[in-house]
Short mmCIF file of C-alpha atoms in Angstrom, two decimals:
data_model
loop_
_atom_site.label_atom_id
_atom_site.label_comp_id
_atom_site.label_asym_id
_atom_site.label_seq_id
_atom_site.Cartn_x
_atom_site.Cartn_y
_atom_site.Cartn_z
CA UNK A 206 85.07 147.86 178.06
CA UNK A 207 84.52 145.69 181.11
CA UNK A 208 86.53 143.02 182.92
CA UNK A 209 85.90 139.64 184.48
CA UNK A 210 87.64 136.59 185.88
CA UNK A 211 87.11 133.53 188.03
CA UNK A 212 86.09 135.01 191.36
CA UNK A 213 85.25 132.20 193.71
CA UNK A 214 84.60 128.55 194.20
CA UNK A 215 81.31 128.11 196.03
CA UNK A 216 80.95 124.88 197.98
CA UNK A 217 77.17 124.46 198.18
CA UNK A 218 76.43 122.33 201.24
CA UNK A 219 73.10 120.59 201.82
CA UNK A 220 73.53 120.63 205.60
CA UNK A 221 71.69 122.03 208.62
CA UNK A 222 74.86 123.29 210.31
CA UNK A 223 77.26 125.17 208.08
CA UNK A 224 79.79 125.63 210.90
CA UNK A 225 80.50 121.90 211.03
CA UNK A 226 80.89 121.91 207.24
CA UNK A 227 83.31 124.84 207.58
CA UNK A 228 85.38 122.96 210.16
CA UNK A 229 85.96 120.19 207.65
CA UNK A 230 86.65 122.37 204.64
CA UNK A 231 88.89 124.85 206.44
CA UNK A 232 90.99 121.97 207.78
CA UNK A 233 90.97 120.18 204.43
CA UNK A 234 92.06 123.21 202.41
CA UNK A 235 94.20 124.82 205.09
CA UNK A 236 92.33 128.08 205.47
CA UNK A 237 90.60 129.89 208.31
CA UNK A 238 86.81 129.95 208.44
CA UNK A 239 85.42 133.46 208.89
CA UNK A 240 82.50 134.21 211.19
CA UNK A 241 79.91 133.91 208.48
CA UNK A 242 76.71 135.91 208.11
CA UNK A 243 74.06 136.20 210.84
CA UNK A 244 71.70 133.80 209.04
CA UNK A 245 74.35 131.07 208.79
CA UNK A 246 74.05 130.87 205.01
CA UNK A 247 77.64 131.72 204.10
CA UNK A 248 81.07 131.06 205.60
CA UNK A 249 84.23 132.01 203.73
CA UNK A 250 87.40 129.94 204.01
CA UNK A 251 90.05 132.64 204.13
CA UNK A 252 93.30 131.81 202.42
CA UNK A 253 95.78 133.34 200.00
CA UNK A 254 94.29 136.61 198.79
CA UNK A 255 95.86 136.04 195.38
CA UNK A 256 93.66 132.99 194.68
CA UNK A 257 89.94 132.68 194.00
CA UNK A 258 87.85 132.91 197.16
CA UNK A 259 86.40 129.73 198.65
CA UNK A 260 82.94 130.18 200.16
CA UNK A 261 80.59 127.65 201.74
CA UNK A 262 76.90 128.20 201.09
CA UNK A 263 74.11 126.39 202.93
CA UNK A 264 71.61 125.17 200.33
CA UNK A 265 68.46 123.05 200.08
CA UNK A 266 69.47 121.27 196.86
CA UNK A 267 72.05 118.45 196.86
CA UNK A 268 75.62 119.46 197.69
CA UNK A 269 77.73 120.58 194.77
CA UNK A 270 80.46 123.03 193.78
CA UNK A 271 79.85 126.02 191.54
CA UNK A 272 81.91 128.84 190.09
CA UNK A 273 81.39 132.58 190.55
CA UNK A 274 82.70 134.86 187.80
CA UNK A 275 83.42 138.34 189.16
CA UNK A 276 83.07 141.46 187.05
CA UNK A 277 82.81 145.24 187.15
CA UNK A 278 79.76 145.13 184.85
CA UNK A 279 77.24 142.37 185.57
CA UNK A 280 74.86 143.12 182.64
CA UNK A 281 77.81 143.46 180.24
CA UNK A 282 79.33 140.19 181.41
CA UNK A 283 75.98 138.38 181.22
CA UNK A 284 75.54 139.62 177.64
CA UNK A 285 79.07 138.50 176.73
CA UNK A 286 78.44 135.02 178.11
CA UNK A 287 75.07 134.81 176.35
CA UNK A 288 76.88 135.48 173.08
CA UNK A 289 79.14 132.52 173.94
CA UNK A 290 76.08 130.28 174.32
CA UNK A 291 75.21 130.48 178.02
CA UNK A 292 71.68 131.25 179.21
CA UNK A 293 70.28 133.26 182.10
CA UNK A 294 68.61 131.12 184.77
CA UNK A 295 67.67 133.80 187.30
CA UNK A 296 68.42 137.48 187.84
CA UNK A 297 68.86 138.20 191.55
CA UNK A 298 69.34 141.62 193.13
CA UNK A 299 73.10 141.24 193.59
CA UNK A 300 74.01 138.45 191.16
CA UNK A 301 72.79 136.59 188.07
CA UNK A 302 72.62 132.81 187.78
CA UNK A 303 73.60 131.44 184.37
CA UNK A 304 73.87 128.01 182.78
CA UNK A 305 76.80 127.07 180.54
CA UNK A 306 76.34 125.06 177.32
CA UNK A 307 77.96 122.21 179.27
CA UNK A 308 75.08 122.28 181.78
CA UNK A 309 76.97 123.84 184.69
CA UNK A 310 75.28 126.59 186.64
CA UNK A 311 77.43 129.49 187.77
CA UNK A 312 76.93 133.03 189.07
CA UNK A 313 78.00 136.45 187.84
CA UNK A 314 78.87 138.63 190.83
CA UNK A 315 80.46 142.00 191.60
CA UNK A 316 84.28 141.94 191.70
CA UNK A 317 85.53 141.44 195.26
CA UNK A 318 88.93 139.73 195.02
CA UNK A 319 92.11 141.75 195.43
CA UNK A 320 93.92 142.71 192.26
CA UNK A 321 90.86 142.74 190.02
CA UNK A 322 91.81 145.93 188.15
CA UNK A 323 95.26 144.56 187.26
CA UNK A 324 94.57 140.88 186.70
CA UNK A 325 91.03 140.47 185.38
CA UNK A 326 90.48 139.87 181.66
CA UNK A 327 89.45 142.93 179.62
CA UNK A 328 86.60 142.50 177.11
CA UNK A 329 85.61 144.94 174.37
CA UNK B 18 105.49 115.99 207.47
CA UNK B 19 103.65 116.42 204.21
CA UNK B 20 101.96 119.31 202.43
CA UNK B 21 98.76 119.90 200.51
CA UNK B 22 96.57 122.64 199.07
CA UNK B 23 93.78 123.28 196.60
CA UNK B 24 95.26 122.14 193.33
CA UNK B 25 92.63 122.42 190.66
CA UNK B 26 89.04 123.02 189.77
CA UNK B 27 87.84 120.18 187.54
CA UNK B 28 84.90 121.04 185.29
CA UNK B 29 83.39 117.59 184.60
CA UNK B 30 81.52 117.83 181.32
CA UNK B 31 78.94 115.29 180.16
CA UNK B 32 79.55 116.00 176.49
CA UNK B 33 80.68 114.09 173.40
CA UNK B 34 83.02 116.84 172.23
CA UNK B 35 85.28 118.32 174.86
CA UNK B 36 86.80 120.82 172.42
CA UNK B 37 83.50 122.67 172.06
CA UNK B 38 83.19 122.71 175.85
CA UNK B 39 86.71 124.11 176.06
CA UNK B 40 85.88 126.88 173.59
CA UNK B 41 83.13 128.09 175.91
CA UNK B 42 85.06 127.79 179.16
CA UNK B 43 88.30 129.29 177.87
CA UNK B 44 86.37 132.29 176.55
CA UNK B 45 84.25 132.54 179.70
CA UNK B 46 87.22 132.44 182.09
CA UNK B 47 89.70 134.19 179.83
CA UNK B 48 92.27 131.41 179.52
CA UNK B 49 93.81 129.47 176.67
CA UNK B 50 92.73 125.87 176.07
CA UNK B 51 95.68 123.50 175.76
CA UNK B 52 95.76 120.71 173.19
CA UNK B 53 94.38 118.12 175.55
CA UNK B 54 95.25 114.44 175.69
CA UNK B 55 95.05 112.09 172.70
CA UNK B 56 91.84 110.45 173.98
CA UNK B 57 90.04 113.79 174.33
CA UNK B 58 89.31 113.24 178.01
CA UNK B 59 91.10 116.29 179.41
CA UNK B 60 91.70 119.87 178.28
CA UNK B 61 93.33 122.39 180.60
CA UNK B 62 92.37 126.07 180.53
CA UNK B 63 95.74 127.73 180.95
CA UNK B 64 95.74 130.93 182.96
CA UNK B 65 97.64 132.60 185.77
CA UNK B 66 100.15 130.04 187.09
CA UNK B 67 99.67 131.41 190.61
CA UNK B 68 96.05 130.22 190.77
CA UNK B 69 94.53 126.74 190.98
CA UNK B 70 94.50 124.96 187.63
CA UNK B 71 91.22 124.71 185.69
CA UNK B 72 90.80 121.44 183.83
CA UNK B 73 87.87 120.15 181.78
CA UNK B 74 87.20 116.42 182.01
CA UNK B 75 84.85 114.51 179.69
CA UNK B 76 82.64 112.30 181.86
CA UNK B 77 79.63 109.97 181.55
CA UNK B 78 77.89 111.22 184.69
CA UNK B 79 75.99 114.54 184.77
CA UNK B 80 78.13 117.67 184.48
CA UNK B 81 79.48 119.05 187.71
CA UNK B 82 82.52 120.77 189.22
CA UNK B 83 84.91 119.06 191.62
CA UNK B 84 88.01 120.01 193.55
CA UNK B 85 91.44 118.40 193.36
CA UNK B 86 93.67 118.66 196.43
CA UNK B 87 97.33 118.38 195.46
CA UNK B 88 99.93 116.88 197.79
CA UNK B 89 103.44 115.46 197.99
CA UNK B 90 102.14 112.40 199.89
CA UNK B 91 98.85 110.96 198.64
CA UNK B 92 98.48 108.22 201.32
CA UNK B 93 99.42 110.67 204.07
CA UNK B 94 96.93 113.25 202.83
CA UNK B 95 94.17 110.64 202.44
CA UNK B 96 94.78 109.51 206.04
CA UNK B 97 94.68 113.13 207.26
CA UNK B 98 91.36 113.75 205.52
CA UNK B 99 89.93 110.48 206.84
CA UNK B 100 90.72 111.71 210.34
CA UNK B 101 88.71 114.84 209.51
CA UNK B 102 85.72 112.68 208.57
CA UNK B 103 86.08 112.12 204.83
CA UNK B 104 85.88 108.64 203.29
CA UNK B 105 87.71 106.93 200.45
CA UNK B 106 85.50 106.26 197.43
CA UNK B 107 88.04 104.76 195.04
CA UNK B 108 91.82 104.34 194.91
CA UNK B 109 93.08 104.86 191.35
CA UNK B 110 96.64 104.38 190.16
CA UNK B 111 97.46 108.09 190.11
CA UNK B 112 94.81 109.62 192.38
CA UNK B 113 92.33 108.78 195.13
CA UNK B 114 88.66 109.77 195.06
CA UNK B 115 87.26 110.84 198.44
CA UNK B 116 83.91 112.05 199.75
CA UNK B 117 83.63 114.91 202.23
CA UNK B 118 81.22 114.83 205.20
CA UNK B 119 79.25 117.42 203.20
CA UNK B 120 78.73 114.89 200.39
CA UNK B 121 81.13 116.44 197.88
CA UNK B 122 83.46 114.14 195.98
CA UNK B 123 86.98 115.37 195.36
CA UNK B 124 90.33 113.90 194.34
CA UNK B 125 93.75 113.74 195.97
CA UNK B 126 96.42 114.13 193.30
CA UNK B 127 100.18 114.66 193.03
CA UNK B 128 101.31 118.27 193.38
CA UNK B 129 101.61 119.93 189.98
CA UNK B 130 101.00 123.66 190.46
CA UNK B 131 103.92 126.07 190.60
CA UNK B 132 105.02 127.20 194.02
CA UNK B 133 103.86 124.10 195.88
CA UNK B 134 106.94 123.85 198.12
CA UNK B 135 106.58 127.46 199.29
CA UNK B 136 102.83 127.91 199.45
CA UNK B 137 101.20 124.58 200.30
CA UNK B 138 100.02 123.93 203.86
CA UNK B 139 102.35 121.81 206.02
CA UNK B 140 100.79 119.03 208.13
CA UNK B 141 102.47 117.11 210.93
#
């Protein structure tokens, strides 16, 4: 048995300066931008811990939004989603990129939100 | 004074049949697909009422994900976001489409999630 749920909304930003992007999005959504990582690739907009995380990611491709599904078993969750018709795009060290039958790309990541054990969906 | 917050994640699907799309996404995210509207343009994936809504929308443009910001004052919220650097793309009867400085399009809609009065962000 493993579990999964919507983990985060990733706001992929095709920008040089992610801090300026974070100023807009933290003000727009009413959260507080964290310090980000040393390479300036990620800044989280901290808000209500009960909701999916909101994370800005600096990217080279055009700006878009994608979903992260969090799980306690990445290979098990990937296999479950493949059975539903999704395909694996790329296996990274810490996450796997998949594509839905609807064409959306999304990532399978390790569970990091609060309350995962109680609130995530159990799968046989 | 008005309030706003992240209201929904809209999964725009470039598909002919939104019900098939909803079968995948409801299974992927562990929610229950509602009946949708008579025209087959929208199906909501019903989940935890404390989290942002997840709604599939049938669209003509390529599949993507966009954010809805919910508010009790659409013109006031649009003006606030314009001051932060966003621009108005289109004013519809029930919502306004905006574009962020990061290039993302998102919509300003009427508040519909539970707990808006208590949990949304207040703006002067």
